[in-house]
Amino acid sequence: MPCVAGKLATRDAPARTTVPPPSLSPFVALQHRDYSLLLIGRFISTIGRQIQTVAIAYQVYQFHHSTLDLGLISLFRIVPVITFSLLGGMLADVVDRRRLMLLTQPLLMSFSVALALLTAAGRVNLGVIYGFTFLAAATGALDMPARQAIIPALVPRVHLPNALSWNITVMQVAMVAGPAIGGLAIGAIGLAGAYSFDAVGFLAVIFALLLMRSRLGAASVGGVRGWKAAVQGLGFIRRNDIVGSVMSLDFFATFWGSATVLLPAFADKILHVGPTALGILYAAPAVGSVIGAVVMTGLSNRIRKPGFPLLIAVVAFGLATVGFGFARSMLTAILFLAATGLTDTVSMTLRHQILQLLTPDALRGRVTAANQVFVQGGPQLGQLEAGAVAAGLGVPFSIISGGVACVVTVILIGWKVPAIRRYRIEQ
């Protein structure tokens, strides 16, 4: 046995350090059946979730035409993420991630079905919508770590950068198409029909999971359980300079760069345009995101040192935010907003690659969950900061100062943690 083990170790060693050839196809991840099934299912489901997001916002506003009521939707979404994400991360590491998703996806679907039925019956009020929003966000916090952590188990490591790029590309396209379809759906089939469409979207993920041939099992077998397991995941983040710094970079970039929350005020007070132009401003970052995602899908296999391009992308995001703050014409504002979407997606793709490649599979769910708190917390707190600064010092100052702070933060992190710049994905 020792001899056989030695031969296996020798044979496997090159697979861990092999550098993919520059000509590796940008479609290489799609050759893996289970990954492609999940990707298609998530694309359909994400469109459904975006339709639900539009439907909820529209329905809430119809009650009292209150912007405060709309703002409370975000509160009922972010609190469960902060509260339950670490629990979701622990579950994703100690149980079969596929089976966990087969529990959470039907539960999420049931919430959409309930909203559809109650809306059709005229039994919906603000409390009902907020309650289901909270329950869906809590279930999503349990589902999300497994949903993200399952991807590296479906493709070889050498194809993982391409798989993550495809995942982001498809999700960005769905997030652009979803709201547009949502608006059309509300007009064509009503709110109850829109919620029903969302419910049907979950079936795509459920069928994809059922059709998978991979049987993954638990990533972490034995070891600590309960909150000690959560602490173990946080300990890994604290000990690994690159992982912790990349998460911090994400948090501060989205905290300082939350300019989109000020778009209605910017459109009204600075550009002096109406709701149609405001819709175009909202669409500009999404279009830039799709362009960035497509570019990264083609280039992801060629980037061997993603740390330095990541820093450059976040600096560019900050500078684009500054440019938007100085814009005084519609065209200039659109171009800089599109640039924020493009650079944010480039940086997001590189962040995902680094985090997934550096994290051991046994800790992947917990690290993904912790990262989700950073990802969700940064924009939500940043919107609060941007609104407060804009109220006191004006909308342009809030946007420009946020972009400058973003650039300064990147420079400080890159200087304090030089390992980010030197990191190679073969490590």
mmCIF file with all atom_site columns, N, CA and C in Angstrom, residues 296-351:
data_model
loop_
_atom_site.group_PDB
_atom_site.id
_atom_site.type_symbol
_atom_site.label_atom_id
_atom_site.label_alt_id
_atom_site.label_comp_id
_atom_site.label_asym_id
_atom_site.label_entity_id
_atom_site.label_seq_id
_atom_site.pdbx_PDB_ins_code
_atom_site.Cartn_x
_atom_site.Cartn_y
_atom_site.Cartn_z
_atom_site.occupancy
_atom_site.B_iso_or_equiv
_atom_site.pdbx_formal_charge
_atom_site.auth_seq_id
_atom_site.auth_comp_id
_atom_site.auth_asym_id
_atom_site.auth_atom_id
_atom_site.pdbx_PDB_model_num
ATOM 1   N N  . MET A 1 296 ? -14.576 38.930 -19.305 1.00 0.00 ? 296 MET A N  1
ATOM 2   C CA . MET A 1 296 ? -13.892 38.071 -18.347 1.00 0.00 ? 296 MET A CA 1
ATOM 3   C C  . MET A 1 296 ? -14.089 36.597 -18.652 1.00 0.00 ? 296 MET A C  1
ATOM 4   N N  . THR A 1 297 ? -15.213 36.232 -19.242 1.00 0.00 ? 297 THR A N  1
ATOM 5   C CA . THR A 1 297 ? -15.421 34.838 -19.634 1.00 0.00 ? 297 THR A CA 1
ATOM 6   C C  . THR A 1 297 ? -14.388 34.411 -20.671 1.00 0.00 ? 297 THR A C  1
ATOM 7   N N  . GLY A 1 298 ? -14.053 35.315 -21.586 1.00 0.00 ? 298 GLY A N  1
ATOM 8   C CA . GLY A 1 298 ? -13.052 34.994 -22.596 1.00 0.00 ? 298 GLY A CA 1
ATOM 9   C C  . GLY A 1 298 ? -11.626 35.048 -22.087 1.00 0.00 ? 298 GLY A C  1
ATOM 10  N N  . LEU A 1 299 ? -11.373 35.892 -21.046 1.00 0.00 ? 299 LEU A N  1
ATOM 11  C CA . LEU A 1 299 ? -10.001 36.102 -20.586 1.00 0.00 ? 299 LEU A CA 1
ATOM 12  C C  . LEU A 1 299 ? -9.631  35.326 -19.324 1.00 0.00 ? 299 LEU A C  1
ATOM 13  N N  . SER A 1 300 ? -10.620 34.762 -18.630 1.00 0.00 ? 300 SER A N  1
ATOM 14  C CA . SER A 1 300 ? -10.367 34.211 -17.297 1.00 0.00 ? 300 SER A CA 1
ATOM 15  C C  . SER A 1 300 ? -9.298  33.122 -17.295 1.00 0.00 ? 300 SER A C  1
ATOM 16  N N  . ASN A 1 301 ? -9.238  32.308 -18.361 1.00 0.00 ? 301 ASN A N  1
ATOM 17  C CA . ASN A 1 301 ? -8.243  31.225 -18.398 1.00 0.00 ? 301 ASN A CA 1
ATOM 18  C C  . ASN A 1 301 ? -6.823  31.742 -18.589 1.00 0.00 ? 301 ASN A C  1
ATOM 19  N N  . ARG A 1 302 ? -6.680  32.971 -19.042 1.00 0.00 ? 302 ARG A N  1
ATOM 20  C CA . ARG A 1 302 ? -5.350  33.497 -19.350 1.00 0.00 ? 302 ARG A CA 1
ATOM 21  C C  . ARG A 1 302 ? -4.741  34.282 -18.194 1.00 0.00 ? 302 ARG A C  1
ATOM 22  N N  . ILE A 1 303 ? -5.546  34.610 -17.195 1.00 0.00 ? 303 ILE A N  1
ATOM 23  C CA . ILE A 1 303 ? -5.046  35.413 -16.078 1.00 0.00 ? 303 ILE A CA 1
ATOM 24  C C  . ILE A 1 303 ? -4.494  34.491 -15.002 1.00 0.00 ? 303 ILE A C  1
ATOM 25  N N  . ARG A 1 304 ? -3.181  34.500 -14.846 1.00 0.00 ? 304 ARG A N  1
ATOM 26  C CA . ARG A 1 304 ? -2.540  33.603 -13.882 1.00 0.00 ? 304 ARG A CA 1
ATOM 27  C C  . ARG A 1 304 ? -2.254  34.309 -12.559 1.00 0.00 ? 304 ARG A C  1
ATOM 28  N N  . LYS A 1 305 ? -2.183  35.644 -12.578 1.00 0.00 ? 305 LYS A N  1
ATOM 29  C CA . LYS A 1 305 ? -1.962  36.428 -11.357 1.00 0.00 ? 305 LYS A CA 1
ATOM 30  C C  . LYS A 1 305 ? -3.115  37.422 -11.218 1.00 0.00 ? 305 LYS A C  1
ATOM 31  N N  . PRO A 1 306 ? -4.240  36.982 -10.655 1.00 0.00 ? 306 PRO A N  1
ATOM 32  C CA . PRO A 1 306 ? -5.432  37.833 -10.642 1.00 0.00 ? 306 PRO A CA 1
ATOM 33  C C  . PRO A 1 306 ? -5.405  38.958 -9.618  1.00 0.00 ? 306 PRO A C  1
ATOM 34  N N  . GLY A 1 307 ? -4.469  38.925 -8.662  1.00 0.00 ? 307 GLY A N  1
ATOM 35  C CA . GLY A 1 307 ? -4.468  39.917 -7.598  1.00 0.00 ? 307 GLY A CA 1
ATOM 36  C C  . GLY A 1 307 ? -4.242  41.333 -8.084  1.00 0.00 ? 307 GLY A C  1
ATOM 37  N N  . PHE A 1 308 ? -3.213  41.533 -8.916  1.00 0.00 ? 308 PHE A N  1
ATOM 38  C CA . PHE A 1 308 ? -2.909  42.884 -9.392  1.00 0.00 ? 308 PHE A CA 1
ATOM 39  C C  . PHE A 1 308 ? -4.014  43.437 -10.295 1.00 0.00 ? 308 PHE A C  1
ATOM 40  N N  . PRO A 1 309 ? -4.536  42.646 -11.267 1.00 0.00 ? 309 PRO A N  1
ATOM 41  C CA . PRO A 1 309 ? -5.674  43.155 -12.041 1.00 0.00 ? 309 PRO A CA 1
ATOM 42  C C  . PRO A 1 309 ? -6.886  43.466 -11.166 1.00 0.00 ? 309 PRO A C  1
ATOM 43  N N  . LEU A 1 310 ? -7.065  42.725 -10.080 1.00 0.00 ? 310 LEU A N  1
ATOM 44  C CA . LEU A 1 310 ? -8.169  43.015 -9.165  1.00 0.00 ? 310 LEU A CA 1
ATOM 45  C C  . LEU A 1 310 ? -8.021  44.410 -8.571  1.00 0.00 ? 310 LEU A C  1
ATOM 46  N N  . LEU A 1 311 ? -6.821  44.734 -8.097  1.00 0.00 ? 311 LEU A N  1
ATOM 47  C CA . LEU A 1 311 ? -6.596  46.057 -7.521  1.00 0.00 ? 311 LEU A CA 1
ATOM 48  C C  . LEU A 1 311 ? -6.826  47.157 -8.561  1.00 0.00 ? 311 LEU A C  1
ATOM 49  N N  . ILE A 1 312 ? -6.339  46.929 -9.772  1.00 0.00 ? 312 ILE A N  1
ATOM 50  C CA . ILE A 1 312 ? -6.522  47.917 -10.842 1.00 0.00 ? 312 ILE A CA 1
ATOM 51  C C  . ILE A 1 312 ? -8.013  48.102 -11.148 1.00 0.00 ? 312 ILE A C  1
ATOM 52  N N  . ALA A 1 313 ? -8.765  47.005 -11.176 1.00 0.00 ? 313 ALA A N  1
ATOM 53  C CA . ALA A 1 313 ? -10.199 47.086 -11.493 1.00 0.00 ? 313 ALA A CA 1
ATOM 54  C C  . ALA A 1 313 ? -10.959 47.884 -10.440 1.00 0.00 ? 313 ALA A C  1
ATOM 55  N N  . VAL A 1 314 ? -10.613 47.701 -9.159  1.00 0.00 ? 314 VAL A N  1
ATOM 56  C CA . VAL A 1 314 ? -11.318 48.435 -8.108  1.00 0.00 ? 314 VAL A CA 1
ATOM 57  C C  . VAL A 1 314 ? -10.925 49.917 -8.130  1.00 0.00 ? 314 VAL A C  1
ATOM 58  N N  . VAL A 1 315 ? -9.660  50.208 -8.427  1.00 0.00 ? 315 VAL A N  1
ATOM 59  C CA . VAL A 1 315 ? -9.256  51.607 -8.600  1.00 0.00 ? 315 VAL A CA 1
ATOM 60  C C  . VAL A 1 315 ? -10.038 52.237 -9.746  1.00 0.00 ? 315 VAL A C  1
ATOM 61  N N  . ALA A 1 316 ? -10.165 51.503 -10.856 1.00 0.00 ? 316 ALA A N  1
ATOM 62  C CA . ALA A 1 316 ? -10.924 52.019 -12.005 1.00 0.00 ? 316 ALA A CA 1
ATOM 63  C C  . ALA A 1 316 ? -12.386 52.236 -11.634 1.00 0.00 ? 316 ALA A C  1
ATOM 64  N N  . PHE A 1 317 ? -12.937 51.350 -10.793 1.00 0.00 ? 317 PHE A N  1
ATOM 65  C CA . PHE A 1 317 ? -14.313 51.516 -10.322 1.00 0.00 ? 317 PHE A CA 1
ATOM 66  C C  . PHE A 1 317 ? -14.450 52.824 -9.533  1.00 0.00 ? 317 PHE A C  1
ATOM 67  N N  . GLY A 1 318 ? -13.497 53.086 -8.653  1.00 0.00 ? 318 GLY A N  1
ATOM 68  C CA . GLY A 1 318 ? -13.528 54.325 -7.884  1.00 0.00 ? 318 GLY A CA 1
ATOM 69  C C  . GLY A 1 318 ? -13.417 55.549 -8.774  1.00 0.00 ? 318 GLY A C  1
ATOM 70  N N  . LEU A 1 319 ? -12.518 55.496 -9.762  1.00 0.00 ? 319 LEU A N  1
ATOM 71  C CA . LEU A 1 319 ? -12.341 56.633 -10.676 1.00 0.00 ? 319 LEU A CA 1
ATOM 72  C C  . LEU A 1 319 ? -13.588 56.853 -11.535 1.00 0.00 ? 319 LEU A C  1
ATOM 73  N N  . ALA A 1 320 ? -14.224 55.759 -11.960 1.00 0.00 ? 320 ALA A N  1
ATOM 74  C CA . ALA A 1 320 ? -15.466 55.902 -12.734 1.00 0.00 ? 320 ALA A CA 1
ATOM 75  C C  . ALA A 1 320 ? -16.562 56.532 -11.883 1.00 0.00 ? 320 ALA A C  1
ATOM 76  N N  . THR A 1 321 ? -16.584 56.190 -10.587 1.00 0.00 ? 321 THR A N  1
ATOM 77  C CA . THR A 1 321 ? -17.552 56.804 -9.673  1.00 0.00 ? 321 THR A CA 1
ATOM 78  C C  . THR A 1 321 ? -17.295 58.302 -9.553  1.00 0.00 ? 321 THR A C  1
ATOM 79  N N  . VAL A 1 322 ? -16.022 58.685 -9.454  1.00 0.00 ? 322 VAL A N  1
ATOM 80  C CA . VAL A 1 322 ? -15.665 60.108 -9.409  1.00 0.00 ? 322 VAL A CA 1
ATOM 81  C C  . VAL A 1 322 ? -16.118 60.796 -10.689 1.00 0.00 ? 322 VAL A C  1
ATOM 82  N N  . GLY A 1 323 ? -15.858 60.162 -11.826 1.00 0.00 ? 323 GLY A N  1
ATOM 83  C CA . GLY A 1 323 ? -16.275 60.740 -13.102 1.00 0.00 ? 323 GLY A CA 1
ATOM 84  C C  . GLY A 1 323 ? -17.771 60.944 -13.173 1.00 0.00 ? 323 GLY A C  1
ATOM 85  N N  . PHE A 1 324 ? -18.525 59.978 -12.675 1.00 0.00 ? 324 PHE A N  1
ATOM 86  C CA . PHE A 1 324 ? -19.980 60.135 -12.659 1.00 0.00 ? 324 PHE A CA 1
ATOM 87  C C  . PHE A 1 324 ? -20.388 61.316 -11.788 1.00 0.00 ? 324 PHE A C  1
ATOM 88  N N  . GLY A 1 325 ? -19.731 61.491 -10.654 1.00 0.00 ? 325 GLY A N  1
ATOM 89  C CA . GLY A 1 325 ? -20.061 62.607 -9.773  1.00 0.00 ? 325 GLY A CA 1
ATOM 90  C C  . GLY A 1 325 ? -19.853 63.958 -10.433 1.00 0.00 ? 325 GLY A C  1
ATOM 91  N N  . PHE A 1 326 ? -18.868 64.042 -11.361 1.00 0.00 ? 326 PHE A N  1
ATOM 92  C CA . PHE A 1 326 ? -18.597 65.298 -12.056 1.00 0.00 ? 326 PHE A CA 1
ATOM 93  C C  . PHE A 1 326 ? -19.452 65.475 -13.309 1.00 0.00 ? 326 PHE A C  1
ATOM 94  N N  . ALA A 1 327 ? -20.176 64.438 -13.728 1.00 0.00 ? 327 ALA A N  1
ATOM 95  C CA . ALA A 1 327 ? -20.929 64.494 -14.984 1.00 0.00 ? 327 ALA A CA 1
ATOM 96  C C  . ALA A 1 327 ? -22.025 65.549 -14.919 1.00 0.00 ? 327 ALA A C  1
ATOM 97  N N  . ARG A 1 328 ? -22.191 66.254 -16.012 1.00 0.00 ? 328 ARG A N  1
ATOM 98  C CA . ARG A 1 328 ? -23.250 67.253 -16.093 1.00 0.00 ? 328 ARG A CA 1
ATOM 99  C C  . ARG A 1 328 ? -24.075 67.092 -17.374 1.00 0.00 ? 328 ARG A C  1
ATOM 100 N N  . SER A 1 329 ? -23.841 66.027 -18.091 1.00 0.00 ? 329 SER A N  1
ATOM 101 C CA . SER A 1 329 ? -24.657 65.718 -19.265 1.00 0.00 ? 329 SER A CA 1
ATOM 102 C C  . SER A 1 329 ? -25.095 64.261 -19.186 1.00 0.00 ? 329 SER A C  1
ATOM 103 N N  . MET A 1 330 ? -26.182 63.965 -19.841 1.00 0.00 ? 330 MET A N  1
ATOM 104 C CA . MET A 1 330 ? -26.741 62.608 -19.811 1.00 0.00 ? 330 MET A CA 1
ATOM 105 C C  . MET A 1 330 ? -25.758 61.591 -20.382 1.00 0.00 ? 330 MET A C  1
ATOM 106 N N  . LEU A 1 331 ? -25.134 61.926 -21.512 1.00 0.00 ? 331 LEU A N  1
ATOM 107 C CA . LEU A 1 331 ? -24.220 60.988 -22.162 1.00 0.00 ? 331 LEU A CA 1
ATOM 108 C C  . LEU A 1 331 ? -23.026 60.680 -21.266 1.00 0.00 ? 331 LEU A C  1
ATOM 109 N N  . THR A 1 332 ? -22.439 61.715 -20.668 1.00 0.00 ? 332 THR A N  1
ATOM 110 C CA . THR A 1 332 ? -21.289 61.502 -19.789 1.00 0.00 ? 332 THR A CA 1
ATOM 111 C C  . THR A 1 332 ? -21.670 60.641 -18.589 1.00 0.00 ? 332 THR A C  1
ATOM 112 N N  . ALA A 1 333 ? -22.834 60.918 -18.007 1.00 0.00 ? 333 ALA A N  1
ATOM 113 C CA . ALA A 1 333 ? -23.289 60.133 -16.859 1.00 0.00 ? 333 ALA A CA 1
ATOM 114 C C  . ALA A 1 333 ? -23.478 58.666 -17.241 1.00 0.00 ? 333 ALA A C  1
ATOM 115 N N  . ILE A 1 334 ? -24.059 58.414 -18.408 1.00 0.00 ? 334 ILE A N  1
ATOM 116 C CA . ILE A 1 334 ? -24.283 57.035 -18.864 1.00 0.00 ? 334 ILE A CA 1
ATOM 117 C C  . ILE A 1 334 ? -22.955 56.300 -19.038 1.00 0.00 ? 334 ILE A C  1
ATOM 118 N N  . LEU A 1 335 ? -21.988 56.971 -19.668 1.00 0.00 ? 335 LEU A N  1
ATOM 119 C CA . LEU A 1 335 ? -20.696 56.334 -19.920 1.00 0.00 ? 335 LEU A CA 1
ATOM 120 C C  . LEU A 1 335 ? -19.985 55.976 -18.613 1.00 0.00 ? 335 LEU A C  1
ATOM 121 N N  . PHE A 1 336 ? -19.972 56.888 -17.650 1.00 0.00 ? 336 PHE A N  1
ATOM 122 C CA . PHE A 1 336 ? -19.288 56.603 -16.393 1.00 0.00 ? 336 PHE A CA 1
ATOM 123 C C  . PHE A 1 336 ? -20.049 55.560 -15.572 1.00 0.00 ? 336 PHE A C  1
ATOM 124 N N  . LEU A 1 337 ? -21.379 55.581 -15.618 1.00 0.00 ? 337 LEU A N  1
ATOM 125 C CA . LEU A 1 337 ? -22.143 54.547 -14.915 1.00 0.00 ? 337 LEU A CA 1
ATOM 126 C C  . LEU A 1 337 ? -21.894 53.175 -15.528 1.00 0.00 ? 337 LEU A C  1
ATOM 127 N N  . ALA A 1 338 ? -21.832 53.116 -16.854 1.00 0.00 ? 338 ALA A N  1
ATOM 128 C CA . ALA A 1 338 ? -21.511 51.841 -17.508 1.00 0.00 ? 338 ALA A CA 1
ATOM 129 C C  . ALA A 1 338 ? -20.119 51.373 -17.108 1.00 0.00 ? 338 ALA A C  1
ATOM 130 N N  . ALA A 1 339 ? -19.197 52.319 -16.963 1.00 0.00 ? 339 ALA A N  1
ATOM 131 C CA . ALA A 1 339 ? -17.834 51.957 -16.540 1.00 0.00 ? 339 ALA A CA 1
ATOM 132 C C  . ALA A 1 339 ? -17.828 51.402 -15.121 1.00 0.00 ? 339 ALA A C  1
ATOM 133 N N  . THR A 1 340 ? -18.678 51.948 -14.234 1.00 0.00 ? 340 THR A N  1
ATOM 134 C CA . THR A 1 340 ? -18.737 51.386 -12.879 1.00 0.00 ? 340 THR A CA 1
ATOM 135 C C  . THR A 1 340 ? -19.240 49.949 -12.913 1.00 0.00 ? 340 THR A C  1
ATOM 136 N N  . GLY A 1 341 ? -20.235 49.681 -13.753 1.00 0.00 ? 341 GLY A N  1
ATOM 137 C CA . GLY A 1 341 ? -20.741 48.312 -13.856 1.00 0.00 ? 341 GLY A CA 1
ATOM 138 C C  . GLY A 1 341 ? -19.718 47.361 -14.432 1.00 0.00 ? 341 GLY A C  1
ATOM 139 N N  . LEU A 1 342 ? -18.993 47.821 -15.468 1.00 0.00 ? 342 LEU A N  1
ATOM 140 C CA . LEU A 1 342 ? -17.972 46.971 -16.106 1.00 0.00 ? 342 LEU A CA 1
ATOM 141 C C  . LEU A 1 342 ? -16.848 46.638 -15.131 1.00 0.00 ? 342 LEU A C  1
ATOM 142 N N  . THR A 1 343 ? -16.289 47.665 -14.488 1.00 0.00 ? 343 THR A N  1
ATOM 143 C CA . THR A 1 343 ? -15.147 47.436 -13.595 1.00 0.00 ? 343 THR A CA 1
ATOM 144 C C  . THR A 1 343 ? -15.554 46.656 -12.349 1.00 0.00 ? 343 THR A C  1
ATOM 145 N N  . ASP A 1 344 ? -16.784 46.882 -11.870 1.00 0.00 ? 344 ASP A N  1
ATOM 146 C CA . ASP A 1 344 ? -17.247 46.123 -10.709 1.00 0.00 ? 344 ASP A CA 1
ATOM 147 C C  . ASP A 1 344 ? -17.358 44.642 -11.039 1.00 0.00 ? 344 ASP A C  1
ATOM 148 N N  . THR A 1 345 ? -17.843 44.318 -12.234 1.00 0.00 ? 345 THR A N  1
ATOM 149 C CA . THR A 1 345 ? -17.971 42.911 -12.622 1.00 0.00 ? 345 THR A CA 1
ATOM 150 C C  . THR A 1 345 ? -16.607 42.271 -12.835 1.00 0.00 ? 345 THR A C  1
ATOM 151 N N  . VAL A 1 346 ? -15.671 42.997 -13.408 1.00 0.00 ? 346 VAL A N  1
ATOM 152 C CA . VAL A 1 346 ? -14.316 42.474 -13.563 1.00 0.00 ? 346 VAL A CA 1
ATOM 153 C C  . VAL A 1 346 ? -13.719 42.156 -12.188 1.00 0.00 ? 346 VAL A C  1
ATOM 154 N N  . SER A 1 347 ? -13.848 43.095 -11.260 1.00 0.00 ? 347 SER A N  1
ATOM 155 C CA . SER A 1 347 ? -13.289 42.867 -9.927  1.00 0.00 ? 347 SER A CA 1
ATOM 156 C C  . SER A 1 347 ? -14.021 41.733 -9.213  1.00 0.00 ? 347 SER A C  1
ATOM 157 N N  . MET A 1 348 ? -15.338 41.638 -9.401  1.00 0.00 ? 348 MET A N  1
ATOM 158 C CA . MET A 1 348 ? -16.100 40.561 -8.776  1.00 0.00 ? 348 MET A CA 1
ATOM 159 C C  . MET A 1 348 ? -15.665 39.197 -9.286  1.00 0.00 ? 348 MET A C  1
ATOM 160 N N  . THR A 1 349 ? -15.440 39.089 -10.584 1.00 0.00 ? 349 THR A N  1
ATOM 161 C CA . THR A 1 349 ? -14.973 37.826 -11.157 1.00 0.00 ? 349 THR A CA 1
ATOM 162 C C  . THR A 1 349 ? -13.624 37.420 -10.571 1.00 0.00 ? 349 THR A C  1
ATOM 163 N N  . LEU A 1 350 ? -12.697 38.357 -10.486 1.00 0.00 ? 350 LEU A N  1
ATOM 164 C CA . LEU A 1 350 ? -11.368 38.065 -9.952  1.00 0.00 ? 350 LEU A CA 1
ATOM 165 C C  . LEU A 1 350 ? -11.431 37.732 -8.462  1.00 0.00 ? 350 LEU A C  1
ATOM 166 N N  . ARG A 1 351 ? -12.288 38.429 -7.714  1.00 0.00 ? 351 ARG A N  1
ATOM 167 C CA . ARG A 1 351 ? -12.448 38.129 -6.289  1.00 0.00 ? 351 ARG A CA 1
ATOM 168 C C  . ARG A 1 351 ? -12.956 36.715 -6.094  1.00 0.00 ? 351 ARG A C  1
#
